[in-house]
Short mmCIF file of C-alpha atoms (C1' of nucleotides) in Angstrom, two decimals:
data_model
loop_
_atom_site.label_atom_id
_atom_site.label_comp_id
_atom_site.label_asym_id
_atom_site.label_seq_id
_atom_site.Cartn_x
_atom_site.Cartn_y
_atom_site.Cartn_z
CA MET A 1 199.15 158.22 64.61
CA LYS A 2 198.82 157.44 68.06
CA SER A 3 199.96 159.59 71.38
CA ASP A 4 199.08 163.42 71.47
CA LYS A 5 196.82 164.35 74.02
CA ILE A 6 193.07 163.25 73.38
CA SER A 7 190.48 165.46 74.04
CA GLU A 8 187.36 164.45 75.89
CA ALA A 9 184.10 164.74 72.81
CA VAL A 10 186.87 161.65 71.42
CA VAL A 11 187.15 160.20 74.89
CA ARG A 12 183.19 160.02 75.23
CA ARG A 13 182.45 158.92 71.34
CA LEU A 14 184.32 155.52 72.45
CA PRO A 15 181.77 154.13 74.72
CA VAL A 16 179.40 154.93 72.02
CA TYR A 17 181.24 153.03 69.35
CA LEU A 18 181.93 149.93 71.69
CA ARG A 19 177.92 149.77 72.47
CA PHE A 20 177.92 149.53 68.77
CA LEU A 21 180.45 147.07 67.85
CA ASN A 22 179.71 145.06 70.69
CA ASP A 23 175.80 144.81 68.78
CA LEU A 24 177.62 143.73 66.32
CA GLN A 25 179.30 141.02 67.39
CA LYS A 26 175.95 139.71 68.96
CA ARG A 27 174.82 139.74 65.43
CA GLU A 28 177.75 137.95 64.15
CA ILE A 29 178.67 140.43 62.30
CA SER A 30 182.80 140.56 62.30
CA THR A 31 183.67 143.55 59.87
CA VAL A 32 182.62 146.62 59.34
CA SER A 33 183.63 150.21 58.14
CA SER A 34 184.17 154.21 59.50
CA GLN A 35 181.30 154.44 56.87
CA GLU A 36 178.45 152.04 58.30
CA LEU A 37 179.22 152.79 62.07
CA GLY A 38 179.27 156.76 60.62
CA GLN A 39 175.73 155.95 59.25
CA LYS A 40 174.40 154.18 62.63
CA LEU A 41 176.04 156.52 65.19
CA ASP A 42 175.19 159.66 62.93
CA LEU A 43 178.62 160.36 62.99
CA ASN A 44 181.08 161.37 60.17
CA PRO A 45 183.25 158.73 58.87
CA ALA A 46 186.36 160.63 59.36
CA GLN A 47 185.77 161.29 62.42
CA ILE A 48 185.58 157.80 63.33
CA ARG A 49 188.86 156.97 61.74
CA LYS A 50 190.38 159.85 63.03
CA ASP A 51 189.18 159.36 66.86
CA LEU A 52 190.63 155.41 66.28
CA ALA A 53 193.90 156.56 64.84
CA TYR A 54 194.52 158.38 67.83
CA PHE A 55 195.20 155.11 69.52
CA GLY A 56 196.84 152.91 66.85
CA ASP A 57 195.97 151.47 63.81
CA PHE A 58 193.37 148.99 64.52
CA GLY A 59 191.31 148.73 60.78
CA ARG A 60 193.27 147.41 57.30
CA LYS A 61 192.75 149.44 54.11
CA GLY A 62 189.92 148.30 51.76
CA ILE A 63 188.65 145.86 54.33
CA GLY A 64 187.49 147.80 57.82
CA TYR A 65 187.79 147.27 61.18
CA ASP A 66 187.49 143.47 62.77
CA VAL A 67 184.99 143.73 65.14
CA SER A 68 186.26 141.54 68.00
CA TYR A 69 189.74 143.53 67.73
CA LEU A 70 188.23 146.65 68.05
CA ILE A 71 186.13 145.84 70.62
CA GLU A 72 189.23 144.75 72.54
CA LYS A 73 191.10 147.77 71.69
CA ILE A 74 188.82 150.09 73.02
CA ARG A 75 188.37 148.19 76.10
CA HIS A 76 191.91 148.26 76.99
CA ILE A 77 192.06 152.26 76.21
CA LEU A 78 189.00 152.58 78.47
CA LYS A 79 190.24 150.46 80.95
CA LEU A 80 187.17 148.15 81.01
CA ASP A 81 189.46 145.23 80.32
CA GLN A 82 189.93 145.23 84.42
CA GLN A 83 187.67 145.21 86.93
CA ILE A 84 186.44 148.91 87.94
CA ASN A 85 184.44 149.58 91.64
CA VAL A 86 182.23 152.20 91.83
CA ALA A 87 180.42 153.34 95.24
CA LEU A 88 177.08 154.93 95.40
CA VAL A 89 176.58 157.50 97.79
CA GLY A 90 172.84 157.94 98.47
CA ALA A 91 170.38 155.50 98.40
CA GLY A 92 167.20 157.11 97.64
CA ASN A 93 165.19 156.29 93.84
CA LEU A 94 167.94 156.89 91.73
CA GLY A 95 170.88 155.65 93.48
CA HIS A 96 168.64 152.42 93.40
CA ALA A 97 167.80 152.83 89.83
CA LEU A 98 171.46 152.75 89.08
CA SER A 99 172.55 149.97 91.17
CA ASN A 100 170.06 147.95 88.98
CA TYR A 101 172.63 148.76 86.04
CA ASN A 102 175.11 146.34 87.94
CA ALA A 103 174.05 143.50 86.02
CA TYR A 104 174.65 145.77 82.36
CA LEU A 105 177.70 147.06 83.22
CA LYS A 106 178.77 143.29 83.89
CA ASP A 107 182.06 142.24 84.86
CA THR A 108 184.23 145.17 83.94
CA MET A 109 182.54 148.00 86.37
CA LYS A 110 180.67 147.38 89.25
CA ILE A 111 178.79 149.32 91.88
CA THR A 112 180.16 147.80 94.63
CA ALA A 113 179.64 149.66 97.93
CA ILE A 114 176.42 151.76 98.67
CA PHE A 115 176.43 154.53 101.19
CA ASP A 116 173.53 156.78 102.67
CA ALA A 117 173.77 159.00 105.55
CA TYR A 118 170.35 158.44 106.64
CA GLU A 119 170.37 156.73 109.73
CA PRO A 120 166.94 154.50 108.32
CA LYS A 121 168.30 153.57 105.58
CA VAL A 122 171.47 151.88 106.91
CA GLY A 123 171.65 148.78 106.98
CA GLN A 124 169.08 148.05 104.06
CA GLN A 125 169.21 145.80 101.41
CA ILE A 126 169.58 146.77 97.47
CA ASN A 127 170.21 144.14 94.91
CA SER A 128 172.35 142.41 97.52
CA LEU A 129 174.18 145.41 98.80
CA THR A 130 173.90 146.56 102.29
CA VAL A 131 173.55 150.15 102.95
CA GLN A 132 176.16 151.80 104.97
CA PRO A 133 176.62 154.38 106.94
CA MET A 134 178.70 157.57 105.60
CA SER A 135 181.47 156.83 108.26
CA GLN A 136 181.79 153.58 107.09
CA LEU A 137 183.09 155.44 103.51
CA GLY A 138 187.28 156.00 103.81
CA ASP A 139 187.54 152.49 105.08
CA THR A 140 185.59 150.66 102.22
CA ILE A 141 186.51 152.86 99.67
CA ARG A 142 190.24 151.86 100.55
CA ALA A 143 189.09 147.94 101.43
CA GLN A 144 187.91 147.58 98.24
CA GLY A 145 189.48 149.43 96.12
CA ILE A 146 186.91 151.44 94.68
CA ARG A 147 188.42 154.17 92.23
CA ILE A 148 184.67 155.81 91.21
CA GLY A 149 182.16 157.53 93.04
CA ILE A 150 178.48 157.78 91.81
CA ILE A 151 176.91 160.99 94.38
CA THR A 152 172.74 160.36 94.34
CA VAL A 153 172.40 162.74 97.21
CA PRO A 154 170.26 165.77 97.84
CA ASP A 155 171.87 169.12 96.59
CA SER A 156 172.96 170.34 99.89
CA GLU A 157 174.85 167.41 100.96
CA ALA A 158 176.64 166.84 97.07
CA GLN A 159 179.60 169.32 98.07
CA ASN A 160 180.57 167.86 101.49
CA VAL A 161 180.36 164.17 99.89
CA ALA A 162 182.81 165.17 97.14
CA ASP A 163 184.95 166.27 99.55
CA ILE A 164 184.75 162.80 101.85
CA LEU A 165 184.95 160.49 98.43
CA VAL A 166 188.50 162.86 97.79
CA ASP A 167 189.92 162.05 101.00
CA SER A 168 189.23 158.87 100.66
CA GLY A 169 191.51 158.71 97.18
CA ILE A 170 188.35 158.80 94.92
CA GLU A 171 189.96 159.00 91.43
CA ALA A 172 186.53 160.17 89.61
CA ILE A 173 182.99 161.38 90.74
CA LEU A 174 180.13 160.90 88.81
CA ASN A 175 178.05 163.30 89.79
CA PHE A 176 174.05 163.19 90.02
CA ALA A 177 173.55 166.69 91.78
CA PRO A 178 172.65 169.88 89.89
CA VAL A 179 175.65 171.51 91.41
CA ILE A 180 178.60 172.27 90.45
CA LEU A 181 181.27 170.26 92.78
CA LYS A 182 184.37 171.92 93.85
CA THR A 183 187.55 169.43 93.89
CA PRO A 184 191.41 169.05 92.89
CA SER A 185 192.21 169.11 88.95
CA ASN A 186 193.16 165.38 88.94
CA ILE A 187 189.80 164.20 90.17
CA ARG A 188 187.72 163.58 87.15
CA ILE A 189 184.11 165.00 87.16
CA HIS A 190 181.45 164.19 85.34
CA ALA A 191 177.71 165.79 85.39
CA ALA A 192 174.74 163.63 85.11
CA ASP A 193 172.26 166.43 85.90
CA PHE A 194 168.49 165.19 84.27
CA THR A 195 167.57 169.09 85.42
CA THR A 196 169.60 170.50 82.98
CA ASP A 197 169.31 168.61 80.43
CA LEU A 198 165.12 168.71 80.35
CA GLN A 199 165.38 172.28 80.36
CA SER A 200 167.66 172.90 77.92
CA LEU A 201 165.35 170.59 75.22
CA ALA A 202 162.49 172.98 76.66
CA TYR A 203 164.46 175.53 74.11
CA TYR A 204 164.43 173.67 71.43
CA LEU A 205 160.33 173.25 71.87
CA HIS A 206 158.85 174.55 68.66
CA ASP A 207 157.97 178.32 69.54
CA GLY A 208 154.01 179.65 69.09
CA LYS A 209 152.85 181.98 66.33
CA ASP A 210 153.38 184.73 69.49
CA GLU A 211 157.04 184.33 69.38
CA ALA A 212 159.90 185.63 66.97
CA GLU A 213 161.38 182.27 65.31
CA ASP A 214 164.54 181.46 65.97
CA GLU A 215 164.80 177.98 64.66
CA GLN A 216 164.37 177.51 60.92
CA GLN A 217 167.13 176.34 59.11
CA MET B 1 174.05 191.66 69.66
CA LYS B 2 170.72 189.23 69.53
CA SER B 3 170.05 186.87 66.69
CA ASP B 4 172.07 184.25 64.88
CA LYS B 5 171.72 181.02 65.42
CA ILE B 6 172.35 179.76 68.90
CA SER B 7 174.70 176.89 68.82
CA GLU B 8 174.12 174.01 71.62
CA ALA B 9 176.60 174.20 73.97
CA VAL B 10 175.16 178.07 74.86
CA VAL B 11 171.82 176.64 74.84
CA ARG B 12 173.03 174.28 77.06
CA ARG B 13 175.02 176.57 79.56
CA LEU B 14 172.24 178.75 79.91
CA PRO B 15 170.78 176.36 82.48
CA VAL B 16 173.00 176.40 84.41
CA TYR B 17 173.40 179.90 84.52
CA LEU B 18 169.69 180.01 86.02
CA ARG B 19 170.66 177.47 88.71
CA PHE B 20 173.12 179.23 90.39
CA LEU B 21 171.07 183.06 90.03
CA ASN B 22 168.13 180.81 91.57
CA ASP B 23 170.59 180.14 93.77
CA LEU B 24 171.59 184.05 94.40
CA GLN B 25 167.94 185.26 94.53
CA LYS B 26 167.65 182.24 97.69
CA ARG B 27 170.57 184.39 99.34
CA GLU B 28 169.02 187.68 98.62
CA ILE B 29 172.01 188.90 95.91
CA SER B 30 170.63 191.28 93.66
CA THR B 31 173.50 192.17 91.12
CA VAL B 32 176.10 189.53 89.80
CA SER B 33 178.66 190.67 87.34
CA SER B 34 179.88 187.50 85.18
CA GLN B 35 183.67 187.40 86.55
CA GLU B 36 181.70 186.12 90.20
CA LEU B 37 180.04 183.87 87.49
CA GLY B 38 182.58 182.61 85.84
CA GLN B 39 184.33 181.76 89.02
CA LYS B 40 181.77 179.99 90.81
CA LEU B 41 180.51 178.35 87.37
CA ASP B 42 184.21 177.24 86.07
CA LEU B 43 183.75 179.36 82.96
CA ASN B 44 185.19 182.52 81.48
CA PRO B 45 183.40 185.42 82.25
CA ALA B 46 183.83 186.54 78.47
CA GLN B 47 181.80 183.59 77.43
CA ILE B 48 179.50 184.07 79.75
CA ARG B 49 178.98 187.50 78.44
CA LYS B 50 179.06 186.36 74.95
CA ASP B 51 176.73 183.91 75.82
CA LEU B 52 174.15 186.38 77.45
CA ALA B 53 174.43 189.08 74.49
CA TYR B 54 173.47 186.12 71.79
CA PHE B 55 169.44 186.91 73.22
CA GLY B 56 169.76 190.50 74.41
CA ASP B 57 171.86 193.25 76.50
CA PHE B 58 170.79 192.02 80.41
CA GLY B 59 173.90 193.69 81.70
CA ARG B 60 174.66 197.19 83.15
CA LYS B 61 178.18 198.28 82.36
CA GLY B 62 180.18 198.92 85.28
CA ILE B 63 177.52 197.60 87.62
CA GLY B 64 176.74 193.56 86.41
CA TYR B 65 173.83 191.89 86.09
CA ASP B 66 170.47 192.09 87.86
CA VAL B 67 169.53 188.62 89.26
CA SER B 68 166.04 188.64 89.03
CA TYR B 69 166.20 190.55 85.95
CA LEU B 70 168.52 187.77 84.43
CA ILE B 71 166.99 184.76 86.22
CA GLU B 72 163.17 186.41 83.91
CA LYS B 73 164.52 186.90 80.81
CA ILE B 74 166.44 183.21 80.88
CA ARG B 75 163.16 181.78 81.56
CA HIS B 76 161.64 182.99 78.83
CA ILE B 77 164.52 182.19 76.54
CA LEU B 78 164.20 178.33 77.40
CA LYS B 79 160.65 178.86 77.69
CA LEU B 80 160.75 177.87 81.34
CA ASP B 81 157.76 180.95 82.03
CA GLN B 82 155.28 178.49 80.66
CA GLN B 83 154.18 175.11 81.57
CA ILE B 84 155.55 172.38 79.41
CA ASN B 85 153.99 168.98 80.41
CA VAL B 86 156.19 166.11 80.33
CA ALA B 87 155.52 162.41 80.13
CA LEU B 88 157.39 159.49 81.05
CA VAL B 89 157.49 156.14 78.93
CA GLY B 90 158.72 153.33 81.28
CA ALA B 91 157.65 152.62 84.95
CA GLY B 92 160.93 150.73 86.40
CA ASN B 93 163.48 152.00 88.95
CA LEU B 94 164.69 154.78 86.83
CA GLY B 95 161.29 155.97 86.00
CA HIS B 96 160.38 156.48 89.17
CA ALA B 97 163.36 158.19 90.30
CA LEU B 98 162.52 161.17 87.92
CA SER B 99 159.24 161.06 88.71
CA ASN B 100 160.15 163.03 92.04
CA TYR B 101 162.01 165.47 90.27
CA ASN B 102 158.38 166.74 90.14
CA ALA B 103 158.47 168.81 93.07
CA TYR B 104 162.26 170.12 92.17
CA LEU B 105 161.05 171.29 88.65
CA LYS B 106 158.08 172.87 90.05
CA ASP B 107 155.34 174.96 88.19
CA THR B 108 157.72 175.22 85.30
CA MET B 109 157.99 172.02 84.00
CA LYS B 110 156.30 168.72 85.05
CA ILE B 111 155.46 165.22 84.26
CA THR B 112 152.10 164.95 84.40
CA ALA B 113 151.75 161.14 82.67
CA ILE B 114 153.78 158.17 82.88
CA PHE B 115 153.08 154.75 80.68
CA ASP B 116 154.44 151.49 80.60
CA ALA B 117 153.86 148.43 78.52
CA TYR B 118 154.13 145.82 81.30
CA GLU B 119 150.35 145.02 81.89
CA PRO B 120 150.84 144.80 86.06
CA LYS B 121 152.77 148.50 85.67
CA VAL B 122 149.92 149.60 84.56
CA GLY B 123 147.07 150.96 87.48
CA GLN B 124 150.12 151.42 89.27
CA GLN B 125 150.29 155.16 91.74
CA ILE B 126 153.92 156.35 91.02
CA ASN B 127 153.82 160.34 92.43
CA SER B 128 149.52 160.72 92.28
CA LEU B 129 149.62 159.91 88.48
CA THR B 130 148.82 156.11 87.55
CA VAL B 131 150.58 154.64 85.00
CA GLN B 132 148.88 154.05 81.40
CA PRO B 133 149.04 151.33 79.11
CA MET B 134 151.15 152.40 75.73
CA SER B 135 147.88 152.45 73.79
CA GLN B 136 146.54 155.30 75.57
CA LEU B 137 149.85 156.97 75.16
CA GLY B 138 148.28 159.39 71.61
CA ASP B 139 145.54 160.24 73.05
CA THR B 140 146.88 161.09 76.21
CA ILE B 141 149.88 163.50 74.88
CA ARG B 142 146.81 165.32 72.34
CA ALA B 143 144.85 166.03 75.33
CA GLN B 144 146.96 167.33 77.84
CA GLY B 145 149.37 169.17 75.44
CA ILE B 146 152.73 167.20 76.45
CA ARG B 147 155.80 168.52 74.25
CA ILE B 148 158.41 166.49 75.67
CA GLY B 149 158.83 162.47 76.18
CA ILE B 150 161.63 160.83 78.58
CA ILE B 151 162.46 157.18 78.07
CA THR B 152 163.30 155.49 80.47
CA VAL B 153 162.09 151.58 79.18
CA PRO B 154 164.91 148.82 78.05
CA ASP B 155 167.27 149.18 75.19
CA SER B 156 165.10 146.91 73.11
CA GLU B 157 162.23 148.94 73.20
CA ALA B 158 163.53 152.40 73.20
CA GLN B 159 163.51 153.00 68.87
CA ASN B 160 159.98 151.99 69.28
CA VAL B 161 158.57 153.98 71.80
CA ALA B 162 160.19 156.95 69.94
CA ASP B 163 158.33 156.51 66.94
CA ILE B 164 155.12 155.88 69.02
CA LEU B 165 156.54 159.29 70.73
CA VAL B 166 157.08 161.10 67.16
CA ASP B 167 153.85 160.20 66.04
CA SER B 168 151.96 161.63 68.61
CA GLY B 169 152.77 164.98 67.94
CA ILE B 170 155.69 165.01 70.60
CA GLU B 171 158.71 167.85 70.15
CA ALA B 172 161.85 166.48 71.85
CA ILE B 173 162.63 163.49 73.62
CA LEU B 174 165.00 162.76 76.65
CA ASN B 175 166.66 159.27 76.01
CA PHE B 176 167.62 157.20 79.07
CA ALA B 177 168.24 153.70 76.62
CA PRO B 178 171.89 153.70 75.61
CA VAL B 179 171.16 153.27 72.06
CA ILE B 180 170.94 156.00 69.33
CA LEU B 181 166.82 156.88 68.38
CA LYS B 182 166.58 157.85 64.59
CA THR B 183 163.61 160.59 64.33
CA PRO B 184 162.44 163.21 62.00
CA SER B 185 165.38 165.77 62.38
CA ASN B 186 162.79 168.39 63.70
CA ILE B 187 162.60 166.35 66.46
CA ARG B 188 165.36 167.34 68.85
CA ILE B 189 166.98 164.34 71.30
CA HIS B 190 169.20 164.35 74.50
CA ALA B 191 170.60 161.13 75.09
CA ALA B 192 171.31 161.19 79.03
CA ASP B 193 173.02 158.00 79.22
CA PHE B 194 174.36 156.97 82.42
CA THR B 195 176.67 154.41 81.33
CA THR B 196 178.10 156.19 78.26
CA ASP B 197 179.45 158.75 81.16
CA LEU B 198 180.90 155.45 83.03
CA GLN B 199 182.88 153.91 80.50
CA SER B 200 183.88 157.85 79.85
CA LEU B 201 184.99 158.58 82.75
CA ALA B 202 187.53 155.10 83.46
CA TYR B 203 189.79 156.74 80.75
CA TYR B 204 190.78 159.01 83.13
CA LEU B 205 191.61 157.11 85.58
CA HIS B 206 195.05 157.15 86.38
CA ASP B 207 197.19 154.45 85.23
CA GLY B 208 199.00 151.68 87.13
CA LYS B 209 202.98 151.81 86.79
CA ASP B 210 202.34 148.98 84.26
CA GLU B 211 201.26 151.46 81.22
CA ALA B 212 202.39 154.09 79.09
CA GLU B 213 201.02 157.38 80.78
CA ASP B 214 199.17 159.71 78.85
CA GLU B 215 197.58 161.86 81.36
CA GLN B 216 200.11 164.01 82.18
CA GLN B 217 199.59 167.97 81.52
"C1'" DT C 1 186.59 211.60 88.39
"C1'" DA C 2 188.16 206.78 89.12
"C1'" DG C 3 186.92 202.37 89.18
"C1'" DA C 4 184.17 198.53 87.38
"C1'" DT C 5 182.10 195.94 84.12
"C1'" DT C 6 179.57 195.58 79.63
"C1'" DG C 7 179.10 194.02 75.23
"C1'" DT C 8 181.87 193.23 71.28
"C1'" DT C 9 185.43 192.83 67.37
"C1'" DA C 10 189.98 190.73 66.93
"C1'" DA C 11 193.08 186.74 68.22
"C1'" DT C 12 193.35 181.59 69.06
"C1'" DC C 13 192.45 177.74 69.71
"C1'" DG C 14 190.28 173.42 68.43
"C1'" DA C 15 187.34 169.85 66.44
"C1'" DT C 16 185.28 168.36 62.23
"C1'" DT C 17 185.58 167.22 57.24
"C1'" DA C 18 187.53 166.45 53.03
"C1'" DA C 19 190.38 165.31 50.54
"C1'" DC C 20 193.64 161.45 48.93
"C1'" DA C 21 197.74 158.27 49.07
"C1'" DA C 22 198.73 154.33 50.55
"C1'" DT C 23 197.07 149.27 50.76
"C1'" DC C 24 194.48 145.11 51.39
"C1'" DT D 1 193.66 144.45 38.15
"C1'" DA D 2 189.67 147.31 40.30
"C1'" DG D 3 187.03 148.69 43.97
"C1'" DA D 4 187.10 149.50 48.59
"C1'" DT D 5 188.75 151.68 52.79
"C1'" DT D 6 191.94 153.16 56.03
"C1'" DG D 7 195.06 156.25 58.48
"C1'" DT D 8 196.57 161.41 57.85
"C1'" DT D 9 197.25 165.76 56.04
"C1'" DA D 10 194.65 170.17 54.84
"C1'" DA D 11 190.88 172.65 54.80
"C1'" DT D 12 187.24 174.73 56.96
"C1'" DC D 13 184.85 175.63 60.64
"C1'" DG D 14 183.03 176.64 65.27
"C1'" DA D 15 183.62 177.91 69.35
"C1'" DT D 16 186.60 180.00 73.31
"C1'" DT D 17 189.62 184.04 75.29
"C1'" DA D 18 191.61 188.04 75.23
"C1'" DA D 19 191.43 192.97 74.59
"C1'" DC D 20 189.29 197.41 74.98
"C1'" DA D 21 185.76 201.18 73.76
"C1'" DA D 22 181.86 202.66 75.91
"C1'" DT D 23 179.80 203.51 80.02
"C1'" DC D 24 177.35 203.23 84.47
#
DNA sequence: TAGATTGTTAATCGATTAACAATC
DNA sequence: TAGATTGTTAATCGATTAACAATC
């Protein structure tokens, strides 16, 4: 296939494929079919083939997909074959936790700067990074070529921080604050809001006997 | 309208509505139209009206929606009008961060127990909760009527923890580990995987000049 | 009454799944 | 060759949006 505009649903599945392929590689499995992938990832095999076919002919009929080759291709599609620097704004507990994932993200993505507005936090060491004052944000982003920002500040500051990130030339934002950020349309925003997740989970709790039952299938 | 099976997309928007309505209430705004909601939340007004109409006739023609009334209704739909106890498994940095949200979740949802498999962690105090050993999990879940589990353990333990949670009678899981959990179909699972989020964000970074451009619109 | 806004039906759009020829 | 599995087209399914009568 190749080309066409790719839907967000497709893009969001690519990292899931990648994760599992990495796993297969670690286990020294060199080939995998869409069928096997589908089974392990709870997805329809046709969907997986279609997703991959948007980007090229990566498989071999009768055989399946070569694990190493597919990893390489997906990494390229996701731009994970180059280093992407990430800035973390908000050195609270959550920011702290996320900065630990540096090891996991490996070479490809990396939090390379941490900022906080709160005076006493500035200068603290978090996993070998020094917390910088907000006034440094623009300079550091430009100096380090940082392209993605993670927002872990309190709700009330999130929009303000987003504005500053955008002004500093950031291209995408991962927002942990439970607010809808307003930014120019060329800035990509993903909401990573754990309270929304939890609250929608509650909907699916089994009802007590006193409730109309909505959820048989 | 009322009834029909409600899609997950709808359910996931309800907490977003709720959050904004709470905001309006704080600002003492008593009425809101689907138009205003749509504008602030970046959603189509017709979609908002349709979402709400699945659950009842909450608005008034020519007027809009009464903020307090709609809050009450959505809280009921999401079962946030009763206390829901939550267990957190994994007292690492991320678990630590999440436990702070107790204040935010208020009365309705509450992390009431924290567990960790690592001996030295057991007994530690985290925000007035004592970290319990995994062996206590079943007993505590049953004793406290805990219905939702949050998994913040390392990848390799996540499935094991999920199994234990399911055995202990949990109904829903919020999973922060980047793995696909296998559970019975009556258990609701939401993936809250920050690495997947970040990696899919990278796709949307603007290409360098050396790349075929996929992303004009 | 005139203006605003809902609830709902119909139209559109997009995403998932089935099916199958091509081919390893 | 027979069996397996891709890439892709067509069919299905579902979600979003437009439009409008009802009505505050």
